[in-house]
Every structure is written in C-alpha cells, then in structure tokens.
Amino acid sequence: MVGDTLVAAVVKANAYGLGVDAVAPCLFAQGCRHFFVAHTEEGVNLRTILPVEANIYVLHGPSRGEEEYFVRNKLTPVLNNLYQIELWKKFAITSCVKLPAILHVDTGIARLGLNLRQALSLFAEAAEYLPYFDLCYVMSHLSCSGSSSNYQNLRQLKLFSHIVKLLPQVKASLANSEGIFLGAAYHFDLVRPGAALYGLNPTSNPMNPMLNVVSLHAPIIQITVVTKKTKVGYGSRYIAHPGTILATIPVGYADGYMRKISNTGFCYVKDYKLKVVGAVSMDLTIIDVTNLPHDMLYIGQQIELLGEHYGADDLAKAADTIGYEILTGLGNRYNRSVKT
Amino acid sequence: MVGDTLVAAVVKANAYGLGVDAVAPCLFAQGCRHFFVAHTEEGVNLRTILPVEANIYVLHGPSRGEEEYFVRNKLTPVLNNLYQIELWKKFAITSCVKLPAILHVDTGIARLGLNLRQALSLFAEAAEYLPYFDLCYVMSHLSCSGSSSNYQNLRQLKLFSHIVKLLPQVKASLANSEGIFLGAAYHFDLVRPGAALYGLNPTSNPMNPMLNVVSLHAPIIQITVVTKKTKVGYGSRYIAHPGTILATIPVGYADGYMRKISNTGFCYVKDYKLKVVGAVSMDLTIIDVTNLPHDMLYIGQQIELLGEHYGADDLAKAADTIGYEILTGLGNRYNRSVKT
C-alpha cells in the first residue's frame, strides 16, 4: 500500500517470463493480495500457487464456456465489452449470486474496454446490469505512459476521472508501472505495476529508480583462439582477426536471446565487458573474450547476460525493442531460481 | 533414407518451438531413427519420449558432471573440442567401455568443433583417443547454406571432404536443411534437417519446396467499431479512421508474436487478408477487420496467424528476422496439437 492506494502485482505471461511459481509466492509473502493475469488459464494456474486470500483478476475476461472456471477458482474477470458483460450477467442469473467483476473502460488505446458511449449507456441502464455484479473496480489503461510528456496521458486521466465520478461507489484503477511515476493523480485506489516489479525502468528518465532483480548466466562451452582471419557464425557476419579469442555459450534465439542482438549486444564477466560477435544462432552465441584475463577464461566460466552491469533494458536497446520483450522472451531451457 | 543417405531429424529447442512431445513420436512412426538435440537435458527428456531404438545425439556435447546422464539415457554426445574429448575419454576409461560419439570439426563457422589444426593433430595421435570411442560420425556445420551461391559452401565442402578422407572408416555428416538442397555432394552418410521438417523454406528460391505443416490460430475477443479518429495501441502508433472495424486477439509478444510485427504483419480469415495495426502488446494484438464480411466477424472467430496463406517465413519478413526465430519463439500459452 502506498498512501491510500493499494499496490497490485501484474504476474501475467509467467510473471513477465521470470516464473510465476516463484514470483507470486514472494510477492504474497511481502503482503501483496491483488494479482493480475491475462488469460483464464493463467488464473487457474495461479490459484494453485496462491492461498485463497489472494485476489486474482483476469484481464482478458471470460470467453463463452469459461464462466465456471472463474467461480470454481475464485477468479475475478475484467469485463471488457458488452459481450463479456452479457455473458457474466447471464451466469450470475443462472448461479443466483452476485458475481465479482472489474469494469474496463477504454480511454485511449482501442484495445480492450468499453468505449465512452458504451460506458455512459451502461451507466444509464445501471439497473439492467449492475445488480448482478459486485463491482470491485472500474479500470482503464494508459497507452503512452512511457513518455511522461505525452499529452495523451492527461487526456486519458481526465476522461477516466470523469467516468469514476459517474460511479462514486466503485473503486478505481488506472496506472500501470509507468503510470505510477506520472504522479499521485494517476494512482486512484489501486495501481497495477508489472514491469517495475521486475526491475525495468518505468520512467522516461535514463536513471532507473528500480533495483535490478534479474540476472541471467550461461557457461562457456568452447574457447576458440583465432590464429588467422576467421569468419564467425551464420552468414559470416563477423570477421575475427588473429589474436582474437572467442567463446561460445549455449544460449541462442530459441532462448529469447534475440537475433537482433547479433553483433550488437554485450555481456559481462565481473566488470569485463564482452561483445556478442556474429549472428546469434538458435542455441548458441559467440562472444569476444579477448580482453578477459587468462585466469578468468575457462570452460564453465559463467557469463552474465543480464545483471547489474547490463539489464533487460540495455539488452533491449541492442535488440531494438523494449525490456518487456526481453523478459517475456526468456525461454524454457533456463533454470530459474530465487536468489536468497 | 534418401539414396544411401540417412535422414536424421533435428528436434532441438522443443522441435523448433512446435512441441517435441508430439513431433518426435510422429517422426519415429515415419521411420526416423536418428534425432539431434542441443542440450543434455533435451536428450534426457527425448529419451522419455522415444523408444530405445532411437539414436539421440546431443550437439552441445557433455559438460563436466553430465557424463553419467549420457550413458544412463543412451545419448551420444557430439565432441566439439579437446576439452570434451578429454572428458569423454576419461569417462570411457573409468567405465571400461568404448563410448559412442560424433566428432565435430569446424570448417568455417568458428562456433563449435575442432579447428583443422586440432583435428589433424588428433588424427595423428589417433591411438591416444580413438580406441576409447565408438565414432558414429564425423560432422561439420555449414555457415552460409542459406545462400546457395555463397562460395563459403564450396570451401566448407572441400575442407570437410578432405577431413572425411583422413577417417575412411568413419561415416560423415555435413548438411542441415539448406545444405541438403545444395546438392548430393553435400549429403554424405547422414543429413540433419530441422527447418525443412517444419515447413520453413530451405532454399534461396522464393518457391518453398516444403509443405506448410504449421498453423496457428487465435480467437477475436473484442470488436471495436471506430466512429471517430482513434489512437490505437501503445504509443498511439496507429490512427484508425471512422468506419474502421478493429478486432483484438489474445496473443502478443509474450507469445512470440514479436513487437516488430507492429503495423507490418498480416493474418487471415479464410482468404481475407487482415493487417496488424498499432503496437503488438505483451498479451494482445489489434487487427483491422474492416474488410471481413459481417457474417464472419464475431467474438470467437478464429484468426489464422500462421498457415497456408501466411507461413512463418512470411511473418518473419514482417518481423525482420527468419522463420526459425518465429517458430522457436512460439510461447507456452498456445495449445499445441497434431492435426490428424
């Protein structure tokens, strides 16, 4: 809780690729009681991980035939459109109980949520729908919060504030990680950080206020001393000159170490910065370890692909994407563990 | 088998993202008896899937401490360097048995494998090592086989042929999918297709000789009729005009539907081509469905993201990568099934 605002945790996409089995119980142990997932299946799985006191919200809402799963697993749907509202109302009538729900109003992303016109007409016909729901929150989602100066943030805030006033008895939630850092006006009753929990920078400022919480290592499995001009990797996209020492690590784009990192990414051993050379292969990557002191260069040496020196946001820059895609792309062949 | 050449199947990276549990037994049922994986763990897992008659080769070779797993699970390592050769020799001595192995010689990728000098000196001291191994194959790997006119292919072929002659009693394997299509000279005793098995184009020719074998669908979960100029998705990277109809599907970059597909990719309903609009989100993508006939536009309608109309190679073009990265990036939230 921050002031009067509750802090929920967004743990969709396997807790942003890090492993929801380990992440969700950690957050619960720290006092978190509100969790967001995207899919119904993620909610069903999360319920097997978390105690019954945890509130689990499903952002995509119910599809036809899934209603039972929500009730049986104590999942709260986000109702995004008239179709889902109708579905949930029908199920409430059949079940003869008021069903919990979050109502999602779109304020400027055109992705999920009722548009303003639909929301207003729903509120006007409140007696038709609202008696069937126990409305936990009305929510919306920011589209441009990564850029604090974007006027779209203020536009969405104003629209959302207007909607919130129309439902004075219902709590409100707007901000994702980046929205939290836009200021208290964006906080309402519940904030929904994801990225920030996992150490990604939730601000437009290059100084990341969050601590790094993710590290990723892979061992050297081959060392190659280059004695003549040598073509490296697929497509010979790098030429190594005599005197260069190359190391091969068993991580590639099938592990989410994206092909765009080819010839652009870096990794570390302690403070030694090492460059990815040549094309990243499916299961292997080659790095230039020429500068590494000899006593640190051996088969089995652990290379830091993500960590204090070089986080997901940094690797994302090399891959021309965002840290979110780096984390959620982390593959199944890594051993995931919680640092104690 | 093609002529005298055996055809192995490369099923590393969860059978290129498609699901090795389903793919490997299909291939075995078709008569395939030689399977390649990258990691030891993949080999251990594959042994639980395939009968004992299946030969399983581990491309990355053994790390220290893994030797037992190889023997216990009847896995054959690829020995890539002197370190692994020494490790495997020691284990053979300890075990008092000749151990199976593939010997990997690097002919021009500088990734894994003995270099020529190391290989020659190994052959010169054959009595030191070879008595401990039951050498199934000597292998190498092509670096530029995606481009049939690249002279590097011929250079690698010549070098490999030279090495093969030095080990006349040992069978040889050079070609991956693309190498197979470079011609019979590249085939030797065993070819190792991966990509081609999964329908990716293994030639430089735009006409793909392989059949499409992969399809991917996701349902519409929201339909948005645009009535005024509307900003779409994160960063408002697309503007929809009145009259546009948008549909939202529950697939995003956390599912391997890469962010680069934003505003560039396409998908299909039957023959109707639909454009991805705005930024692909972590769990959601928005598509323009304006052209879809009204009776085909409903919640639950299945959108074809990959299939006959638009394969992994096509989507890869939109994402500025290769089909391999599209397939191996397919996430864990899809239900995978074998079409019968």
XYZ file of C-alpha atoms in Angstrom:
680
model
C 0.000 0.000 0.000
C 1.245 3.494 -0.883
C -0.789 6.155 0.927
C -4.390 5.076 0.414
C -3.562 3.283 -2.790
C -3.274 -0.486 -2.902
C -0.481 -1.983 -4.983
C -1.436 -4.989 -7.089
C 1.092 -7.164 -8.921
C 0.788 -7.968 -12.596
C 2.064 -11.522 -12.987
C 0.769 -12.361 -16.461
C 2.998 -14.029 -19.043
C 4.601 -16.250 -16.403
C 5.426 -13.189 -14.284
C 6.975 -11.433 -17.290
C 8.959 -14.528 -18.172
C 10.591 -14.930 -14.779
C 8.494 -17.798 -13.429
C 5.187 -17.179 -11.696
C 5.680 -20.221 -9.444
C 8.493 -18.431 -7.644
C 7.499 -14.791 -8.141
C 3.875 -14.879 -6.968
C 4.558 -16.516 -3.565
C 7.397 -13.998 -2.951
C 5.006 -11.118 -3.596
C 2.313 -12.710 -1.452
C 4.830 -13.126 1.379
C 5.565 -9.397 1.087
C 1.900 -8.647 1.672
C 0.565 -8.388 -1.861
C -3.058 -9.582 -2.086
C -4.076 -8.410 -5.572
C -2.754 -10.164 -8.681
C -3.483 -9.637 -12.357
C -3.099 -12.220 -15.095
C -4.108 -12.045 -18.762
C -5.655 -15.429 -19.527
C -8.150 -17.573 -17.652
C -5.675 -20.475 -17.749
C -3.093 -18.259 -16.043
C -5.632 -17.514 -13.331
C -6.444 -21.188 -12.818
C -2.729 -21.933 -12.538
C -2.104 -19.002 -10.187
C -4.876 -20.191 -7.884
C -2.920 -23.450 -7.382
C 0.092 -21.321 -6.344
C -1.539 -18.705 -4.077
C -3.747 -19.002 -0.988
C -7.447 -18.202 -1.169
C -6.907 -14.720 0.361
C -5.207 -13.622 -2.861
C -7.499 -11.746 -5.228
C -6.828 -12.878 -8.783
C -8.097 -10.741 -11.676
C -8.180 -11.948 -15.278
C -7.562 -9.053 -17.667
C -8.877 -10.710 -20.824
C -12.178 -11.522 -19.152
C -14.264 -14.625 -19.756
C -14.863 -16.382 -23.047
C -18.050 -18.377 -23.502
C -17.792 -21.636 -21.577
C -15.154 -20.381 -19.155
C -17.551 -18.906 -16.590
C -17.434 -22.000 -14.369
C -13.631 -21.832 -14.156
C -13.841 -18.323 -12.759
C -16.196 -19.260 -9.963
C -14.571 -22.577 -9.162
C -11.108 -20.958 -8.877
C -12.276 -17.721 -7.279
C -11.096 -15.593 -10.193
C -12.477 -12.131 -10.851
C -12.910 -11.245 -14.518
C -12.243 -7.879 -16.047
C -15.338 -7.213 -18.158
C -14.065 -5.517 -21.291
C -17.086 -5.253 -23.542
C -20.822 -5.724 -23.806
C -20.362 -9.335 -24.878
C -18.497 -10.189 -21.677
C -20.903 -8.138 -19.544
C -23.843 -10.059 -21.021
C -22.043 -13.378 -20.502
C -21.268 -12.597 -16.895
C -24.765 -11.283 -16.210
C -26.321 -14.462 -17.614
C -24.039 -16.561 -15.460
C -24.964 -14.523 -12.393
C -28.665 -15.111 -13.130
C -28.093 -18.846 -13.617
C -25.996 -19.039 -10.456
C -28.400 -16.864 -8.426
C -25.473 -14.930 -6.950
C -23.941 -11.529 -7.461
C -20.625 -12.097 -9.225
C -17.428 -10.095 -8.691
C -16.048 -8.146 -11.638
C -13.840 -5.266 -12.700
C -15.336 -2.999 -15.351
C -12.876 -1.847 -18.025
C -13.463 1.432 -19.839
C -11.202 2.310 -22.759
C -9.891 5.862 -22.503
C -7.488 5.852 -25.453
C -5.870 2.594 -26.515
C -8.688 0.959 -28.549
C -7.653 -2.485 -27.450
C -9.944 -3.728 -24.690
C -12.632 -1.920 -22.711
C -15.982 -0.254 -23.304
C -15.791 2.975 -25.231
C -17.171 6.109 -23.612
C -20.501 5.906 -25.392
C -20.999 2.277 -24.312
C -19.949 3.084 -20.755
C -22.357 6.013 -20.472
C -25.258 3.997 -21.834
C -24.378 1.161 -19.449
C -24.390 3.534 -16.503
C -27.717 4.979 -17.707
C -29.160 1.487 -17.701
C -27.375 0.567 -14.490
C -30.360 -1.324 -13.150
C -30.085 -3.708 -16.108
C -26.602 -4.872 -15.264
C -25.106 -3.593 -12.061
C -27.358 -5.523 -9.658
C -25.797 -8.731 -10.967
C -22.204 -7.703 -10.297
C -20.149 -6.985 -7.257
C -18.033 -4.305 -8.957
C -14.608 -4.307 -7.281
C -13.090 -1.663 -9.536
C -13.596 0.387 -12.633
C -10.326 0.399 -14.565
C -8.663 1.819 -17.641
C -5.235 1.501 -19.214
C -2.749 4.168 -20.312
C -1.370 3.976 -23.833
C 1.521 6.443 -23.689
C 2.683 6.421 -20.071
C 6.206 5.525 -21.172
C 6.516 9.133 -22.287
C 5.710 11.382 -19.329
C 5.359 14.467 -21.523
C 2.824 12.900 -23.885
C -0.422 14.835 -23.684
C -2.335 11.590 -24.176
C -1.669 10.758 -20.502
C -3.519 13.834 -19.302
C -6.288 13.250 -21.805
C -6.821 9.702 -20.535
C -6.626 10.874 -16.911
C -9.332 13.483 -17.476
C -11.613 11.043 -19.232
C -11.097 8.382 -16.588
C -11.698 10.858 -13.756
C -14.983 11.789 -15.415
C -16.055 8.137 -15.580
C -15.002 7.496 -11.987
C -17.270 10.325 -10.826
C -20.209 8.630 -12.505
C -19.639 5.527 -10.354
C -18.902 7.116 -6.972
C -19.491 3.889 -5.076
C -16.904 1.939 -7.110
C -13.141 1.989 -6.561
C -10.872 2.924 -9.462
C -7.611 1.751 -11.032
C -5.692 3.359 -13.878
C -1.935 3.220 -13.517
C 0.465 0.552 -14.757
C 4.150 0.812 -13.711
C 4.806 3.877 -15.808
C 1.516 5.470 -14.798
C 2.550 5.288 -11.143
C 5.513 7.520 -11.913
C 3.326 10.088 -13.660
C 2.252 11.262 -10.203
C -0.318 10.749 -7.471
C -3.204 11.989 -9.630
C -2.906 8.759 -11.592
C -2.976 6.457 -8.560
C -6.671 6.227 -7.568
C -7.437 3.196 -5.362
C -5.280 0.513 -6.935
C -2.139 0.618 -9.073
C -1.072 -2.297 -11.243
C 2.708 -2.440 -11.662
C 4.277 -5.229 -13.707
C 7.492 -4.018 -15.355
C 8.653 -2.030 -12.306
C 8.385 -5.114 -10.079
C 10.829 -6.893 -12.360
C 13.335 -4.044 -12.417
C 12.503 -2.473 -15.766
C 12.722 1.291 -15.878
C 9.175 2.662 -15.529
C 10.165 6.268 -16.225
C 11.255 8.336 -19.205
C 14.385 9.216 -17.233
C 17.522 7.218 -18.073
C 18.204 6.778 -14.328
C 16.150 3.733 -13.354
C 14.608 4.177 -9.886
C 14.033 0.435 -9.580
C 16.612 -2.064 -8.356
C 17.851 -4.763 -10.692
C 16.275 -8.040 -9.635
C 17.042 -10.284 -12.600
C 20.275 -11.966 -13.540
C 20.958 -14.475 -16.257
C 24.107 -16.533 -16.723
C 25.388 -19.088 -19.184
C 28.652 -21.033 -19.140
C 31.383 -21.005 -21.757
C 31.322 -24.358 -23.563
C 34.054 -23.730 -26.115
C 37.028 -21.377 -26.392
C 38.488 -20.643 -29.819
C 41.848 -18.939 -30.249
C 41.855 -17.267 -33.642
C 45.161 -17.704 -35.473
C 44.114 -16.474 -38.912
C 41.376 -14.287 -40.325
C 38.210 -16.217 -39.470
C 34.564 -15.977 -40.496
C 32.324 -16.189 -37.457
C 28.786 -17.553 -37.231
C 25.968 -17.884 -39.731
C 26.302 -15.765 -42.826
C 29.912 -14.927 -41.817
C 28.572 -11.683 -40.395
C 31.700 -11.118 -38.317
C 35.366 -11.479 -39.199
C 37.741 -12.257 -36.339
C 41.387 -11.345 -36.682
C 44.419 -13.257 -35.397
C 44.861 -12.783 -31.666
C 41.130 -12.719 -31.010
C 39.767 -15.203 -28.510
C 36.169 -16.315 -28.956
C 33.930 -18.108 -26.513
C 30.750 -19.990 -27.303
C 27.826 -20.079 -24.895
C 24.811 -22.404 -25.123
C 22.156 -19.708 -25.421
C 20.511 -18.516 -28.606
C 17.393 -17.008 -30.052
C 15.367 -20.096 -29.126
C 16.084 -18.955 -25.553
C 14.852 -15.432 -26.310
C 18.379 -14.133 -26.840
C 17.119 -12.400 -29.953
C 18.766 -12.497 -33.373
C 18.832 -8.694 -33.354
C 21.476 -8.944 -30.620
C 23.875 -10.282 -33.296
C 26.997 -8.098 -33.428
C 25.367 -5.508 -31.135
C 24.806 -6.963 -27.646
C 27.151 -7.126 -24.697
C 27.625 -9.373 -21.713
C 29.919 -9.419 -18.721
C 32.293 -11.376 -16.530
C 32.615 -9.247 -13.412
C 33.488 -5.781 -14.769
C 34.790 -7.043 -18.103
C 32.510 -6.043 -20.934
C 32.336 -8.617 -23.729
C 30.784 -8.193 -27.150
C 28.466 -10.578 -28.959
C 30.077 -11.295 -32.338
C 28.457 -12.710 -35.429
C 24.902 -13.916 -35.763
C 23.167 -15.304 -32.700
C 22.242 -18.911 -33.594
C 19.238 -20.852 -32.373
C 21.063 -22.451 -29.446
C 24.473 -20.793 -29.390
C 26.073 -17.359 -29.227
C 29.680 -16.390 -29.798
C 31.342 -13.642 -27.778
C 34.705 -11.934 -27.982
C 36.592 -12.692 -24.754
C 39.989 -11.368 -25.864
C 40.058 -8.808 -23.051
C 39.234 -11.266 -20.299
C 42.242 -12.040 -18.029
C 43.536 -15.541 -18.672
C 42.699 -16.839 -15.222
C 39.067 -15.916 -15.837
C 38.885 -17.651 -19.185
C 37.960 -21.322 -18.892
C 35.301 -23.799 -19.954
C 32.454 -23.458 -17.481
C 33.106 -19.775 -16.720
C 29.735 -18.126 -16.187
C 28.931 -15.219 -18.490
C 26.470 -12.647 -17.174
C 23.922 -11.994 -19.928
C 21.653 -9.934 -17.694
C 22.515 -8.425 -14.334
C 23.748 -5.363 -12.501
C 26.037 -4.337 -15.364
C 23.620 -4.815 -18.176
C 19.914 -5.183 -17.569
C 16.967 -6.175 -19.736
C 16.507 -2.542 -20.794
C 20.121 -2.440 -22.015
C 19.874 -5.706 -23.905
C 16.590 -4.446 -25.354
C 18.400 -1.459 -26.828
C 20.802 -3.818 -28.607
C 17.811 -5.796 -29.882
C 15.892 -2.664 -30.918
C 12.989 -3.478 -28.640
C 11.872 -2.904 -25.028
C 12.911 -4.692 -21.842
C 9.446 -6.224 -21.590
C 10.051 -8.283 -24.725
C 13.451 -9.406 -23.451
C 11.995 -10.681 -20.158
C 8.873 -12.298 -21.568
C 11.007 -13.931 -24.251
C 13.197 -15.782 -21.750
C 12.865 -19.392 -22.847
C 12.165 -22.708 -21.172
C 15.715 -24.041 -21.168
C 16.962 -21.791 -18.371
C 16.979 -22.986 -14.771
C 15.054 -20.343 -12.833
C 15.774 -19.820 -9.157
C 15.103 -17.230 -6.476
C 18.216 -15.574 -5.117
C 18.134 -15.798 -1.351
C 16.672 -42.554 -46.220
C 17.450 -40.739 -49.493
C 19.653 -42.890 -51.718
C 22.384 -44.137 -49.378
C 21.998 -41.171 -47.102
C 20.170 -41.471 -43.815
C 17.890 -38.605 -42.795
C 18.106 -37.560 -39.158
C 15.665 -35.134 -37.523
C 16.818 -32.093 -35.597
C 14.342 -31.686 -32.740
C 16.254 -29.271 -30.518
C 14.534 -26.234 -28.994
C 11.328 -28.203 -28.367
C 11.263 -29.302 -32.016
C 11.729 -25.726 -33.196
C 9.060 -24.491 -30.824
C 6.365 -26.866 -32.053
C 6.425 -29.379 -29.194
C 8.859 -32.274 -29.155
C 6.372 -34.485 -27.272
C 4.182 -34.625 -30.362
C 6.751 -34.106 -33.122
C 9.350 -36.734 -32.181
C 6.916 -39.693 -31.969
C 5.430 -38.672 -35.362
C 8.885 -38.731 -36.917
C 9.718 -42.039 -35.242
C 6.474 -43.511 -36.567
C 7.569 -42.433 -40.071
C 10.766 -44.434 -39.659
C 13.192 -41.826 -38.380
C 15.778 -43.345 -36.029
C 18.313 -40.510 -35.664
C 17.493 -37.425 -33.617
C 19.581 -34.391 -32.742
C 19.074 -32.126 -29.725
C 21.240 -29.273 -28.450
C 21.330 -29.723 -24.671
C 21.847 -32.766 -22.494
C 18.552 -32.009 -20.709
C 16.786 -32.117 -24.059
C 18.315 -35.526 -24.690
C 17.229 -36.825 -21.294
C 13.698 -35.576 -21.977
C 13.656 -37.006 -25.509
C 14.671 -40.431 -24.204
C 11.472 -40.471 -22.113
C 9.528 -39.813 -25.345
C 11.247 -42.170 -27.804
C 11.920 -45.922 -27.737
C 15.416 -47.239 -27.136
C 15.951 -47.893 -30.879
C 16.098 -44.139 -31.462
C 19.620 -42.750 -31.637
C 19.772 -39.449 -29.786
C 22.724 -37.133 -30.393
C 23.497 -34.126 -28.208
C 25.037 -31.330 -30.277
C 26.487 -29.308 -27.406
C 28.343 -32.337 -26.065
C 28.950 -33.127 -22.406
C 29.786 -30.687 -19.651
C 31.740 -31.926 -16.652
C 29.470 -33.962 -14.414
C 26.983 -34.818 -17.152
C 28.751 -37.951 -18.436
C 26.557 -40.313 -16.413
C 23.390 -38.837 -17.891
C 24.622 -39.684 -21.363
C 25.241 -43.326 -20.575
C 22.168 -43.800 -18.426
C 19.881 -42.321 -21.115
C 21.715 -43.809 -24.088
C 22.638 -40.414 -25.506
C 25.519 -39.946 -27.922
C 27.492 -36.734 -27.463
C 28.903 -34.622 -30.224
C 32.500 -33.989 -29.123
C 33.221 -30.413 -30.124
C 36.612 -29.685 -28.643
C 39.634 -31.123 -26.887
C 38.045 -30.458 -23.514
C 35.037 -32.620 -24.336
C 37.201 -35.278 -25.990
C 39.323 -35.494 -22.851
C 36.230 -35.642 -20.648
C 34.689 -38.427 -22.705
C 37.954 -40.369 -22.892
C 38.349 -40.234 -19.110
C 34.801 -41.435 -18.660
C 35.422 -44.310 -21.095
C 38.497 -45.315 -19.109
C 36.579 -45.146 -15.816
C 33.679 -47.090 -17.308
C 35.938 -49.643 -19.043
C 33.843 -49.419 -22.206
C 34.192 -47.843 -25.610
C 31.772 -44.919 -25.687
C 29.780 -43.731 -28.703
C 30.484 -40.243 -30.028
C 30.241 -37.946 -33.013
C 33.361 -35.915 -33.733
C 32.714 -32.313 -34.791
C 35.235 -30.496 -36.957
C 34.718 -26.790 -37.625
C 35.070 -25.962 -41.315
C 34.058 -22.299 -41.228
C 31.657 -21.099 -38.550
C 34.002 -20.733 -35.535
C 31.268 -21.739 -33.150
C 31.694 -25.353 -32.103
C 34.061 -28.043 -33.369
C 37.786 -28.723 -33.558
C 39.654 -26.479 -35.913
C 41.624 -28.091 -38.723
C 44.932 -27.977 -36.873
C 43.416 -29.644 -33.817
C 41.679 -32.250 -35.948
C 44.848 -33.147 -37.824
C 46.863 -33.458 -34.660
C 44.098 -35.585 -33.138
C 44.139 -37.896 -36.134
C 47.946 -38.062 -35.931
C 47.645 -39.177 -32.336
C 44.654 -41.384 -33.096
C 45.878 -44.140 -30.795
C 45.621 -41.715 -27.871
C 41.911 -41.131 -28.278
C 40.150 -43.152 -30.909
C 40.377 -46.536 -29.142
C 38.139 -45.127 -26.414
C 35.368 -44.038 -28.735
C 32.909 -45.751 -30.989
C 32.889 -42.968 -33.582
C 29.454 -42.975 -35.237
C 30.101 -39.957 -37.431
C 32.452 -37.123 -38.147
C 30.389 -33.993 -38.690
C 30.657 -30.341 -39.594
C 28.175 -27.496 -39.995
C 27.614 -25.078 -42.883
C 27.579 -21.363 -42.117
C 26.179 -19.912 -45.347
C 23.992 -22.644 -46.796
C 21.025 -20.258 -46.863
C 22.693 -18.638 -49.841
C 23.324 -21.315 -52.472
C 25.695 -19.085 -54.438
C 27.940 -18.289 -51.468
C 31.423 -19.604 -52.162
C 31.782 -20.428 -48.468
C 29.625 -23.534 -49.049
C 32.089 -24.978 -51.536
C 35.009 -24.020 -49.309
C 33.489 -25.871 -46.373
C 32.602 -28.854 -48.564
C 36.188 -29.156 -49.813
C 37.637 -28.922 -46.333
C 35.163 -31.418 -44.934
C 35.773 -33.864 -47.794
C 39.481 -33.676 -47.001
C 38.840 -34.492 -43.341
C 36.482 -37.327 -44.213
C 39.200 -38.953 -46.318
C 41.503 -38.962 -43.299
C 38.959 -41.051 -41.378
C 37.867 -43.530 -44.061
C 36.330 -45.942 -41.573
C 34.028 -43.263 -40.085
C 30.714 -42.117 -41.567
C 30.204 -38.438 -42.285
C 27.506 -35.790 -41.880
C 27.557 -32.205 -43.110
C 24.221 -30.907 -44.360
C 21.482 -29.150 -42.433
C 18.167 -28.450 -44.220
C 19.674 -25.877 -46.550
C 22.763 -27.984 -47.143
C 20.581 -30.827 -48.434
C 19.321 -28.552 -51.196
C 22.857 -27.584 -52.230
C 23.091 -30.958 -53.949
C 24.093 -34.587 -53.456
C 27.765 -33.716 -52.915
C 26.787 -32.297 -49.548
C 24.822 -35.345 -48.366
C 27.476 -37.859 -47.237
C 26.065 -40.566 -44.927
C 23.636 -38.599 -42.794
C 21.785 -35.317 -43.319
C 20.358 -33.334 -40.427
C 17.270 -31.339 -41.443
C 15.460 -29.230 -38.880
C 13.853 -26.197 -40.544
C 12.709 -28.141 -43.628
C 10.847 -30.666 -41.457
C 8.814 -27.816 -40.018
C 7.961 -26.313 -43.404
C 10.468 -23.456 -43.500
C 11.956 -22.754 -46.907
C 15.389 -24.407 -47.026
C 16.350 -22.882 -50.359
C 17.344 -19.460 -51.682
C 14.435 -19.740 -54.108
C 11.238 -17.918 -53.138
C 9.216 -21.025 -54.097
C 9.290 -23.196 -50.991
C 9.598 -26.884 -51.924
C 8.346 -27.931 -48.461
C 4.691 -28.230 -47.485
C 3.293 -25.986 -44.798
C 2.838 -28.059 -41.659
C 2.231 -25.400 -39.025
C -0.880 -23.381 -38.347
C -1.615 -21.006 -35.506
C -4.978 -19.522 -34.610
C -6.312 -17.109 -32.023
C -9.906 -16.006 -31.405
C -11.286 -12.488 -31.572
C -12.069 -11.371 -28.009
C -13.230 -7.815 -28.737
C -14.606 -5.968 -31.760
C -14.346 -2.172 -31.867
C -16.282 -0.112 -34.397
C -14.415 3.155 -34.863
C -16.746 6.145 -35.026
C -14.197 8.943 -34.743
C -10.457 9.313 -35.341
C -8.931 6.905 -32.803
C -5.437 6.292 -31.485
C -4.681 2.581 -31.461
C -2.386 0.658 -29.115
C 0.681 1.633 -27.109
C 2.349 4.822 -28.188
C -0.640 5.596 -30.446
C 1.398 4.195 -33.314
C -1.680 3.784 -35.495
C -4.609 6.102 -36.149
C -7.899 4.469 -37.129
C -10.437 6.495 -39.072
C -14.223 6.379 -38.780
C -15.655 3.304 -40.458
C -12.735 1.114 -39.465
C -13.514 -2.043 -37.542
C -10.826 -3.347 -35.207
C -10.557 -6.753 -33.574
C -8.439 -7.673 -30.590
C -6.842 -11.104 -30.257
C -5.250 -12.509 -27.083
C -1.763 -13.023 -28.495
C 1.199 -10.734 -28.041
C 4.959 -10.585 -27.910
C 4.999 -12.720 -24.753
C 3.688 -15.433 -27.079
C 6.476 -14.818 -29.571
C 4.293 -12.629 -31.770
C 7.132 -10.173 -31.947
C 6.877 -6.419 -31.381
C 8.450 -5.889 -34.811
C 5.207 -7.215 -36.299
C 3.534 -3.983 -35.121
C 1.913 -2.216 -38.087
C 3.613 -4.610 -40.526
C 2.271 -8.157 -40.097
C -0.759 -9.798 -41.628
C -3.136 -12.546 -40.692
C -6.090 -14.243 -42.314
C -9.649 -15.431 -42.028
C -10.081 -17.792 -44.976
C -8.841 -15.724 -47.949
C -9.350 -12.351 -46.263
C -6.043 -10.690 -45.525
C -6.066 -8.616 -42.335
C -3.421 -6.174 -41.157
C -1.906 -5.904 -37.708
C -2.400 -2.279 -36.602
C -0.622 -0.428 -33.857
C 1.949 -1.831 -31.482
C 1.762 -5.502 -30.576
C 1.282 -5.604 -26.784
C 2.538 -8.252 -24.407
C -0.671 -10.292 -24.481
C -2.835 -8.631 -27.124
C -2.739 -7.622 -30.769
C -5.150 -5.414 -32.689
C -6.029 -6.131 -36.302
C -8.042 -4.258 -38.912
C -11.039 -6.413 -39.837
C -12.940 -3.785 -41.825
C -12.841 -5.916 -44.981
C -14.155 -9.059 -43.338
C -17.771 -9.874 -44.354
C -20.144 -9.228 -41.484
C -21.162 -12.851 -41.077
C -17.519 -13.750 -40.488
C -16.988 -11.077 -37.872
C -17.909 -12.242 -34.383
C -16.380 -12.785 -30.950
C -14.677 -16.163 -31.022
C -13.913 -16.068 -34.769
C -10.555 -17.770 -35.253
C -7.845 -15.664 -36.874
C -5.119 -17.544 -38.743
C -1.769 -16.110 -37.625
C 0.257 -18.810 -39.371
C -0.950 -21.226 -42.001
C -1.273 -21.902 -45.713
C -1.781 -18.222 -46.541
C 0.986 -16.807 -44.451
C 3.712 -19.023 -43.045
C 6.483 -18.497 -40.520
C 8.802 -17.263 -43.286
C 6.237 -14.591 -44.230
C 5.670 -13.454 -40.668
C 9.454 -13.413 -40.241
C 9.734 -10.906 -43.072
C 7.303 -8.602 -41.258
C 9.392 -9.013 -38.104
C 12.699 -8.519 -39.929
C 14.000 -11.921 -38.888
C 13.954 -15.542 -40.123
C 11.239 -18.171 -39.829
C 13.391 -20.108 -37.375
C 13.054 -17.332 -34.792
C 9.290 -17.149 -35.337
C 8.848 -20.883 -34.696
C 11.228 -21.198 -31.768
C 9.664 -18.103 -30.219
C 6.179 -19.646 -30.070
C 5.271 -19.302 -26.417
C 3.855 -21.550 -23.729
C 0.314 -20.193 -23.751
C -0.709 -21.847 -27.016
C -2.456 -25.218 -27.036
C -0.378 -27.405 -29.324
C -1.990 -30.302 -31.133
C -1.213 -32.630 -34.013
C -3.565 -32.277 -36.950
C -4.860 -35.689 -37.897
